[in-house]
């Protein structure tokens, strides 16, 4: 059984998670065509895991070679390797032959190939964590988060039958339980497909559907429909069979839209209360054990949150399954950080960005928790030269999924020129933190800056009707650093700061939501840029990297819990 939905219940599926042979090599000229016979496997490595937090390789950049034996059934013909995510670039070799390049960091990708003769095979993964713009344009050393190296999410091997399913996507058509079901095939053949489906384990329905562009689409009625919401995260399942192949997908009935300056969930206005969260841990990197995923979600719930911004990359599918179950709304976004002309003008960067929505939508479509598709965090949204690219990113998401809102987080305040292209106006802003040095009381910068922004939005006809999210705002604090001066970097200052911010947001109905920066402290630059990031961590977490609470947790809890109570009052 897979670690997350979907579950392929009839084809042979084996998990490749576990301990692999490993070698770390520096200065490999081209990891796309390595000399595998020259590699000496000196170590063992965990999958999922990251090699660059372990004592022997901490902080090093180079090429990791992973190797293991795999046994498939002797009659296996076609295989599919699914890798739920790696960093920062990878290639897979089956019996020495290249079977796929994984160049979408943090995204799940699958590779199909012939099994070859016999039951015993060798699988090698070459995982490179060096920054190389030509090979991996999506991640750079200057990004304000450490880009870990390794096979950091699960791997599976599937034996594919001749008639095989890829994914089944379910879209809510009406809140009374009418859904649109799109079945995607791996080997689309013929004009019609004979399908069998069951919803919530109920009666099996047979249907013959026309196949177009590799997909068959039909509508269905959920027999006992229950809406999904943060308060009642009810979920449904659909099991679809095609020939001998069966997949079970889970979905929720819910709608999301932007209307009259509000975000509506199931037709009702919703206020988003939450945090930006990095999938990061000093030891595990993004390969968080299920226990830590649960820990994070319990901490968020205890603070009264209903929202997580998955900064700044596609999310772990196990985390999204848990958000579905626990009723936490999610903003999922493409890999990117502060990209300026030097990236935005490069065709390799643009092409890689434009491919990300394809994987994100394919992987996350059925998660009711995901309500926002985001792209290009703090990219240059002031330069008219890149407005076309912003429009293309928004269209890429909309073409694949018209059932969610599309956003990007801007740091440019009233200088931004692209807010009209997306559904919600989202601002990252740090008044009172990156403050005027002459300021005697930097906290006084918060309200005027936010006032100015909201007035500006309302004065712009093209965006005045859109909802507003404060997608980042926060202040750093070093865990355990308390001081009666309550100055920058003390836990006291962070707590005072978030008190001011959340008092403001709580009394300004024009703001539809906030994702505070940041949930936990997160490893970042290890170069000289770390001079502005004590410990080479982004220290704006209200928890440190080991999830130990700072003073601000009580402050945030007080505000979010009282807002949560207020929002449920009739
Ligand atoms: C930006 C960015 C974050 C983080 C933050 C900060 O808004 O989006 O990733 O770097 O600034 O801490 O300054």
XYZ file of C-alpha atoms and ligand atoms in Angstrom:
583
model
C 0.000 0.000 0.000
C 1.308 3.417 -0.957
C 2.103 5.982 1.732
C -0.656 8.221 0.335
C -3.548 8.342 -2.134
C -4.067 7.176 -4.843
C -3.892 3.446 -4.133
C -3.489 1.004 -7.019
C -5.065 -2.063 -5.480
C -4.736 -4.731 -8.157
C -1.411 -4.273 -9.980
C 1.825 -5.402 -8.280
C 3.270 -2.371 -6.461
C 6.414 -2.445 -4.341
C 7.796 0.239 -2.115
C 11.441 1.049 -2.756
C 11.783 2.875 0.541
C 14.466 1.570 2.850
C 18.236 1.499 2.952
C 20.152 1.728 -0.341
C 23.870 1.519 -1.195
C 25.335 4.997 -1.546
C 28.353 6.899 -2.810
C 29.010 10.646 -2.773
C 31.263 12.030 -5.504
C 32.381 15.615 -5.996
C 32.999 17.220 -9.391
C 31.162 14.686 -11.551
C 31.375 16.394 -14.959
C 27.853 15.501 -16.162
C 25.464 13.526 -13.935
C 23.275 12.860 -16.983
C 25.878 10.466 -18.395
C 27.873 9.188 -15.418
C 30.271 6.283 -15.552
C 28.288 4.016 -13.251
C 30.878 1.238 -13.417
C 33.435 3.536 -11.795
C 31.347 4.209 -8.689
C 32.405 2.551 -5.440
C 29.489 2.342 -3.039
C 31.078 3.177 0.284
C 28.012 4.101 2.327
C 24.379 3.237 3.043
C 21.606 5.790 2.671
C 17.987 6.120 3.815
C 15.186 6.539 1.285
C 13.313 8.775 1.866
C 16.093 10.932 3.267
C 18.666 13.594 2.479
C 22.368 12.880 2.311
C 23.547 16.417 3.014
C 22.485 16.578 6.661
C 24.297 13.350 7.618
C 27.633 13.738 9.425
C 29.748 12.490 6.470
C 28.250 14.877 3.906
C 26.733 17.776 5.875
C 26.455 20.903 3.758
C 28.366 19.408 0.824
C 27.308 19.709 -2.788
C 28.003 17.005 -5.331
C 26.498 13.830 -6.751
C 24.879 11.097 -4.711
C 24.733 7.624 -6.276
C 22.026 5.374 -4.819
C 21.869 1.680 -5.765
C 19.661 -1.274 -4.895
C 18.550 -4.629 -6.254
C 14.921 -4.980 -7.297
C 12.996 -8.182 -7.941
C 9.971 -8.068 -10.241
C 7.673 -10.884 -11.270
C 9.208 -12.867 -14.146
C 6.248 -12.050 -16.395
C 6.478 -8.272 -15.793
C 6.736 -6.359 -19.073
C 6.154 -2.691 -18.491
C 7.180 -0.972 -15.265
C 6.495 2.440 -13.795
C 8.805 4.066 -11.276
C 7.163 6.752 -9.165
C 9.337 9.174 -7.210
C 7.324 11.525 -4.991
C 10.091 14.106 -4.788
C 13.816 14.679 -4.728
C 16.349 17.477 -4.638
C 17.696 19.071 -6.524
C 18.021 17.049 -9.763
C 18.006 13.316 -10.459
C 18.250 10.565 -13.066
C 17.294 6.893 -12.819
C 19.103 3.957 -14.444
C 17.616 0.432 -14.777
C 20.272 -2.211 -15.421
C 22.566 0.610 -16.495
C 20.105 2.220 -18.952
C 18.715 5.710 -18.405
C 14.955 5.440 -17.751
C 14.120 8.964 -16.661
C 15.316 12.388 -15.575
C 13.662 13.957 -12.546
C 14.074 17.695 -12.952
C 11.005 19.006 -11.064
C 12.295 19.296 -7.497
C 9.661 18.561 -4.825
C 7.224 17.231 -7.451
C 6.125 13.651 -7.925
C 7.208 12.279 -11.320
C 6.737 8.848 -12.908
C 8.823 7.027 -15.478
C 7.724 4.086 -17.629
C 10.089 1.539 -19.099
C 10.459 -2.074 -20.216
C 11.298 -4.550 -17.430
C 13.809 -6.476 -19.563
C 14.741 -10.114 -19.057
C 14.623 -11.970 -15.758
C 13.342 -11.086 -12.340
C 16.472 -9.539 -10.775
C 17.489 -6.003 -11.705
C 19.622 -3.120 -10.535
C 18.208 0.360 -9.992
C 20.555 3.332 -9.645
C 19.455 6.876 -8.831
C 21.901 9.691 -9.499
C 20.916 12.655 -7.355
C 22.835 15.875 -7.726
C 22.511 18.745 -5.263
C 24.836 21.208 -7.044
C 23.462 24.491 -8.311
C 23.763 24.495 -12.079
C 21.389 26.803 -13.894
C 21.536 24.871 -17.184
C 20.640 21.579 -15.503
C 18.326 22.852 -12.786
C 17.146 26.428 -13.347
C 14.482 26.267 -10.626
C 16.710 26.425 -7.539
C 19.546 28.788 -6.661
C 22.014 29.185 -3.846
C 20.665 32.621 -2.935
C 17.138 31.343 -2.203
C 16.252 31.894 1.433
C 15.915 28.194 2.189
C 18.451 25.415 2.133
C 18.012 23.236 -0.970
C 18.574 19.700 0.315
C 19.974 16.827 -1.730
C 18.538 13.350 -1.817
C 15.613 11.063 -2.587
C 13.560 12.804 0.056
C 10.132 11.360 -0.670
C 8.931 7.819 -1.307
C 9.669 5.668 -4.349
C 7.464 2.911 -5.731
C 7.700 0.440 -8.569
C 4.510 -0.606 -10.366
C 4.056 -3.503 -12.781
C 1.749 -2.133 -15.436
C -0.954 -4.246 -17.081
C -1.736 -3.789 -20.793
C -4.859 -1.792 -19.944
C -3.710 0.634 -17.259
C -5.041 3.629 -15.393
C -3.044 6.735 -14.649
C -5.128 9.002 -12.393
C -8.811 9.677 -11.748
C -9.624 13.319 -11.007
C -12.861 14.300 -9.323
C -14.324 17.792 -9.498
C -17.290 19.025 -7.488
C -20.040 20.220 -9.813
C -22.721 20.853 -7.207
C -22.693 20.884 -3.429
C -25.480 18.314 -3.595
C -22.941 15.698 -4.665
C -22.747 15.830 -8.448
C -19.160 15.329 -9.559
C -17.233 15.239 -12.794
C -14.886 12.252 -13.009
C -11.961 12.358 -15.422
C -10.163 9.067 -15.937
C -6.689 9.303 -17.411
C -5.198 6.178 -19.022
C -1.582 5.159 -19.261
C -1.983 3.425 -22.611
C -4.997 5.078 -24.219
C -6.208 2.870 -27.040
C -9.524 2.734 -28.882
C -12.377 5.191 -28.948
C -14.299 3.880 -25.938
C -13.289 2.560 -22.534
C -15.347 0.109 -20.486
C -15.097 1.279 -16.890
C -16.483 0.177 -13.556
C -16.653 2.511 -10.578
C -17.868 2.546 -6.995
C -18.222 5.568 -4.762
C -17.635 5.124 -1.023
C -17.551 1.350 -1.451
C -21.163 1.356 -2.692
C -22.796 -0.285 -5.677
C -20.573 -0.851 -8.736
C -21.627 1.046 -11.856
C -20.517 -0.003 -15.339
C -20.094 2.638 -18.004
C -18.668 2.859 -21.524
C -17.014 6.226 -22.058
C -15.593 7.890 -25.130
C -11.826 8.411 -24.886
C -10.448 11.764 -25.968
C -6.873 12.956 -25.520
C -6.140 9.918 -23.374
C -9.030 10.632 -20.964
C -12.602 9.546 -20.385
C -14.969 11.886 -18.557
C -18.345 11.185 -16.982
C -20.510 12.692 -14.291
C -21.678 10.830 -11.223
C -23.672 11.431 -8.072
C -22.156 10.760 -4.655
C -24.858 8.618 -2.972
C -24.559 10.154 0.523
C -22.838 13.499 -0.077
C -21.180 15.283 2.842
C -19.411 18.585 2.251
C -15.732 19.030 3.071
C -14.817 22.047 5.219
C -12.170 22.831 7.863
C -14.773 22.259 10.577
C -16.074 19.003 9.032
C -13.415 17.543 6.757
C -15.605 14.780 5.312
C -13.999 12.713 2.557
C -15.276 10.364 -0.128
C -13.569 7.705 -2.212
C -13.973 6.502 -5.758
C -12.674 3.158 -6.969
C -12.318 2.897 -10.743
C -11.492 -0.320 -12.631
C -10.376 -0.650 -16.218
C -9.626 -4.213 -17.363
C -7.680 -5.756 -14.490
C -6.393 -2.409 -13.184
C -8.014 -0.627 -10.227
C -7.269 2.692 -8.560
C -8.788 4.165 -5.399
C -8.765 7.953 -5.185
C -10.019 10.101 -2.326
C -11.738 13.447 -2.785
C -13.857 16.032 -1.005
C -16.977 17.866 -2.049
C -16.294 21.555 -1.856
C -16.095 24.683 -3.975
C -13.850 27.701 -3.690
C -14.296 31.066 -5.385
C -13.413 34.730 -5.051
C -16.431 37.012 -5.013
C -17.199 40.461 -3.683
C -13.765 40.886 -2.036
C -14.179 37.610 -0.143
C -12.943 34.063 -0.529
C -15.926 31.740 -0.481
C -15.700 28.109 0.551
C -18.857 26.200 -0.285
C -20.471 29.561 -0.990
C -19.673 31.008 2.464
C -16.983 33.608 3.239
C -13.973 32.148 4.942
C -11.182 33.853 6.876
C -7.785 32.182 6.467
C -5.696 32.014 9.644
C -2.350 30.378 9.323
C 1.349 30.195 8.618
C 3.838 29.791 5.845
C 5.536 26.467 6.421
C 8.755 25.029 5.062
C 9.112 21.256 4.790
C 12.371 21.339 6.635
C 14.097 19.852 9.640
C 17.762 20.059 10.647
C 18.175 16.285 10.426
C 15.549 15.094 7.966
C 15.438 18.080 5.605
C 12.111 17.736 3.793
C 11.958 13.949 4.444
C 9.807 14.507 7.492
C 8.709 11.393 9.367
C 4.930 11.000 9.549
C 5.228 11.776 13.249
C 6.601 15.269 12.477
C 3.882 15.905 9.883
C 1.300 15.100 12.517
C 3.136 17.125 15.119
C 3.106 20.159 12.817
C -0.575 19.811 12.106
C -1.469 19.391 15.758
C 0.546 22.498 16.629
C -1.213 24.466 13.890
C -4.607 23.278 15.077
C -3.786 24.111 18.691
C -3.016 27.683 17.636
C -6.406 27.950 15.925
C -5.076 27.844 12.351
C -7.103 26.676 9.378
C -4.529 27.513 6.697
C -0.990 26.705 5.564
C 0.930 28.350 2.766
C 3.272 25.648 1.464
C 6.262 27.879 0.923
C 7.958 27.650 -1.514
C 7.404 24.396 -3.442
C 4.982 21.552 -4.155
C 3.975 19.708 -1.002
C 4.552 16.221 0.366
C 1.491 14.175 -0.697
C 1.341 12.594 2.779
C 1.047 16.074 4.270
C -1.775 16.924 1.879
C -3.592 13.700 2.806
C -3.358 14.741 6.461
C -4.528 18.290 5.693
C -7.529 16.739 3.918
C -8.244 14.677 7.018
C -7.650 17.451 9.551
C -9.340 20.279 7.665
C -6.355 22.524 7.006
C -6.613 24.649 3.838
C -3.485 24.809 1.694
C -1.850 27.190 -0.744
C 0.468 25.080 -2.910
C 3.052 26.883 -5.029
C 5.752 26.317 -7.628
C 9.438 26.284 -6.755
C 10.756 29.812 -6.988
C 12.106 32.601 -4.849
C 12.746 36.234 -5.640
C 13.404 35.563 -9.307
C 14.429 38.677 -11.187
C 15.363 39.545 -14.774
C 18.412 37.272 -14.709
C 16.031 34.304 -14.322
C 12.798 35.602 -15.794
C 14.378 36.401 -19.134
C 15.902 32.923 -19.477
C 13.966 30.481 -21.618
C 15.200 27.458 -19.591
C 13.814 29.015 -16.397
C 10.506 29.991 -17.970
C 10.008 26.579 -19.572
C 10.741 24.798 -16.292
C 8.330 27.099 -14.421
C 5.612 26.484 -16.983
C 5.992 22.705 -16.617
C 5.443 22.771 -12.848
C 1.662 23.340 -12.915
C 1.283 20.151 -14.957
C 2.805 18.040 -12.164
C 1.238 19.974 -9.310
C -2.277 19.776 -10.706
C -1.887 16.134 -11.672
C -0.588 15.196 -8.216
C -2.779 17.374 -5.990
C -6.023 17.740 -7.933
C -8.081 15.520 -5.634
C -7.017 17.191 -2.381
C -9.914 19.299 -1.141
C -7.471 21.028 1.208
C -5.670 22.703 -1.717
C -7.617 25.856 -2.561
C -4.917 28.108 -4.035
C -2.340 27.513 -6.762
C 0.601 29.856 -6.326
C 3.622 30.676 -8.449
C 6.818 32.761 -8.457
C 7.102 33.862 -4.837
C 8.385 37.442 -4.856
C 9.359 37.305 -8.522
C 9.697 40.601 -10.320
C 6.073 41.647 -10.765
C 6.941 45.285 -11.440
C 8.599 44.975 -14.850
C 6.265 45.076 -17.876
C 8.704 42.794 -19.726
C 7.633 39.876 -17.543
C 3.910 40.569 -17.343
C 3.341 38.165 -20.250
C 5.124 35.434 -18.333
C 3.000 36.093 -15.235
C -0.097 35.819 -17.432
C 1.229 32.565 -18.916
C 1.775 31.057 -15.443
C -1.770 31.965 -14.359
C -3.181 30.546 -17.602
C -1.157 27.348 -17.225
C -2.881 26.651 -13.903
C -6.319 27.727 -15.118
C -6.113 25.598 -18.260
C -5.458 22.523 -16.117
C -7.801 23.330 -13.239
C -10.609 25.861 -13.280
C -11.827 24.816 -9.825
C -9.264 26.673 -7.702
C -7.970 30.194 -7.235
C -4.651 31.291 -8.721
C -2.276 33.605 -6.848
C 1.287 34.775 -6.445
C 2.875 36.434 -3.421
C 4.240 39.882 -4.183
C 6.667 41.953 -2.159
C 6.076 45.045 -4.263
C 3.122 46.674 -2.625
C 1.666 49.455 -4.791
C 4.428 49.046 -7.396
C 3.072 45.675 -8.460
C 1.597 45.614 -11.970
C 0.250 42.048 -12.216
C -2.369 41.687 -9.465
C -5.176 41.948 -12.036
C -3.981 38.663 -13.586
C -4.789 36.568 -10.508
C -7.773 35.907 -8.238
C -6.518 37.208 -4.901
C -4.150 40.085 -4.128
C -1.395 38.619 -1.950
C 1.255 40.725 -0.250
C 4.462 39.769 1.578
C 5.443 42.658 3.796
C 7.815 43.244 6.705
C 7.101 46.659 8.248
C 8.604 46.831 11.718
C 11.096 44.072 10.968
C 13.105 45.291 7.975
C 12.467 48.623 9.617
C 13.702 52.146 9.339
C 16.886 52.229 11.445
C 16.003 55.642 12.870
C 12.701 54.341 14.083
C 12.343 54.530 17.864
C 9.387 52.139 17.921
C 9.455 50.028 14.737
C 6.156 48.391 15.641
C 4.508 51.687 14.738
C 5.362 51.014 11.090
C 2.922 48.114 10.825
C -0.474 49.823 10.719
C 0.423 52.710 8.357
C 2.057 50.333 5.864
C -0.938 47.990 5.812
C -3.372 50.953 5.702
C -1.521 52.355 2.729
C -1.622 49.063 0.868
C -5.319 48.402 1.461
C -6.217 51.954 0.406
C -4.148 51.550 -2.724
C -5.855 48.222 -3.624
C -9.279 49.774 -3.166
C -8.321 52.712 -5.368
C -7.360 50.479 -8.316
C -10.432 49.596 -10.397
C -8.791 46.460 -11.858
C -8.239 44.869 -8.452
C -10.516 46.693 -6.008
C -12.987 43.804 -6.028
C -10.467 41.117 -5.306
C -9.897 39.553 -1.879
C -6.624 40.357 -0.085
C -4.321 37.924 1.711
C -1.292 39.001 3.696
C 0.786 36.103 2.456
C 3.844 36.868 4.620
C 4.492 39.066 7.612
C 6.727 38.260 10.537
C 9.701 39.006 12.760
C 12.742 36.981 13.782
C 13.450 35.680 17.273
C 16.290 33.517 18.488
C 14.828 30.682 20.522
C 15.527 31.274 24.193
C 16.776 34.848 23.717
C 14.799 36.913 26.200
C 15.706 40.455 27.127
C 13.970 43.285 28.936
C 14.749 45.701 26.080
C 12.355 43.666 23.897
C 14.612 44.452 20.926
C 14.903 42.813 17.494
C 15.751 39.055 17.772
C 14.231 38.678 21.243
C 11.267 36.389 21.722
C 9.570 39.413 23.280
C 9.873 41.514 20.122
C 8.469 38.764 17.920
C 5.563 38.314 20.285
C 4.869 42.081 20.457
C 5.139 42.286 16.684
C 2.654 39.489 16.011
C 0.322 40.978 18.608
C 0.277 44.260 16.663
C -0.097 42.485 13.309
C -2.904 40.173 14.385
C -4.778 42.970 16.191
C -4.697 44.911 12.937
C -5.754 41.974 10.756
C -8.485 40.927 13.198
C -10.081 44.366 12.955
C -9.773 44.828 9.167
C -12.455 42.838 7.363
C -10.906 43.843 4.015
C -8.221 41.208 4.684
C -9.417 37.668 3.873
C -6.503 35.840 5.344
C -2.978 35.745 6.638
C -0.126 33.262 6.440
C 2.342 34.491 9.036
C 6.006 34.123 8.271
C 6.971 31.588 9.679
C 5.810 28.362 11.329
C 9.223 26.920 12.306
C 12.754 28.231 11.995
C 14.269 26.934 8.781
C 17.797 26.258 7.594
C 18.902 28.694 4.916
C 21.963 30.294 3.291
C 25.230 28.859 4.485
C 27.276 31.391 2.541
C 28.112 34.955 3.553
C 24.466 35.885 3.108
C 23.942 34.111 6.418
C 25.284 37.288 8.035
C 21.700 38.548 7.885
C 20.423 35.174 9.030
C 21.900 34.295 12.450
C 22.809 30.569 12.721
C 22.220 30.347 8.906
C 18.566 29.868 9.759
C 15.539 31.961 8.910
C 14.599 32.612 12.529
C 11.098 33.977 12.035
C 9.477 30.732 13.165
C 7.193 30.886 16.171
C 8.646 27.444 16.853
C 12.330 26.709 16.455
C 13.445 24.013 14.030
C 12.847 21.314 16.672
C 9.284 22.586 17.186
C 10.042 24.193 20.573
C 7.659 27.098 21.147
C 8.749 30.714 21.436
C 6.784 33.313 23.390
C 4.815 34.302 20.284
C 2.964 30.990 20.177
C 0.745 32.129 23.049
C 0.106 35.463 21.347
C -0.835 33.896 18.023
C -3.009 31.305 19.754
C -4.907 34.022 21.627
C -5.674 35.917 18.415
C -6.392 32.992 16.121
C -8.516 31.149 18.663
C -10.679 34.208 19.299
C -11.006 34.850 15.536
C -11.986 31.212 15.073
C -14.706 31.542 17.703
C -15.911 34.834 16.174
C -16.141 33.281 12.699
C -18.385 30.442 13.864
C -20.860 32.804 15.610
C -24.201 32.881 13.779
C 10.489 36.900 1.757
C 10.481 35.457 1.271
C 10.633 34.466 2.382
C 11.659 34.935 3.405
C 11.246 36.273 3.967
C 12.205 36.831 5.017
O 9.279 37.437 1.929
O 9.329 35.154 0.529
O 11.013 33.221 1.832
O 12.908 35.032 2.800
O 11.230 37.201 2.902
O 12.393 36.162 6.025
O 12.744 37.900 4.814
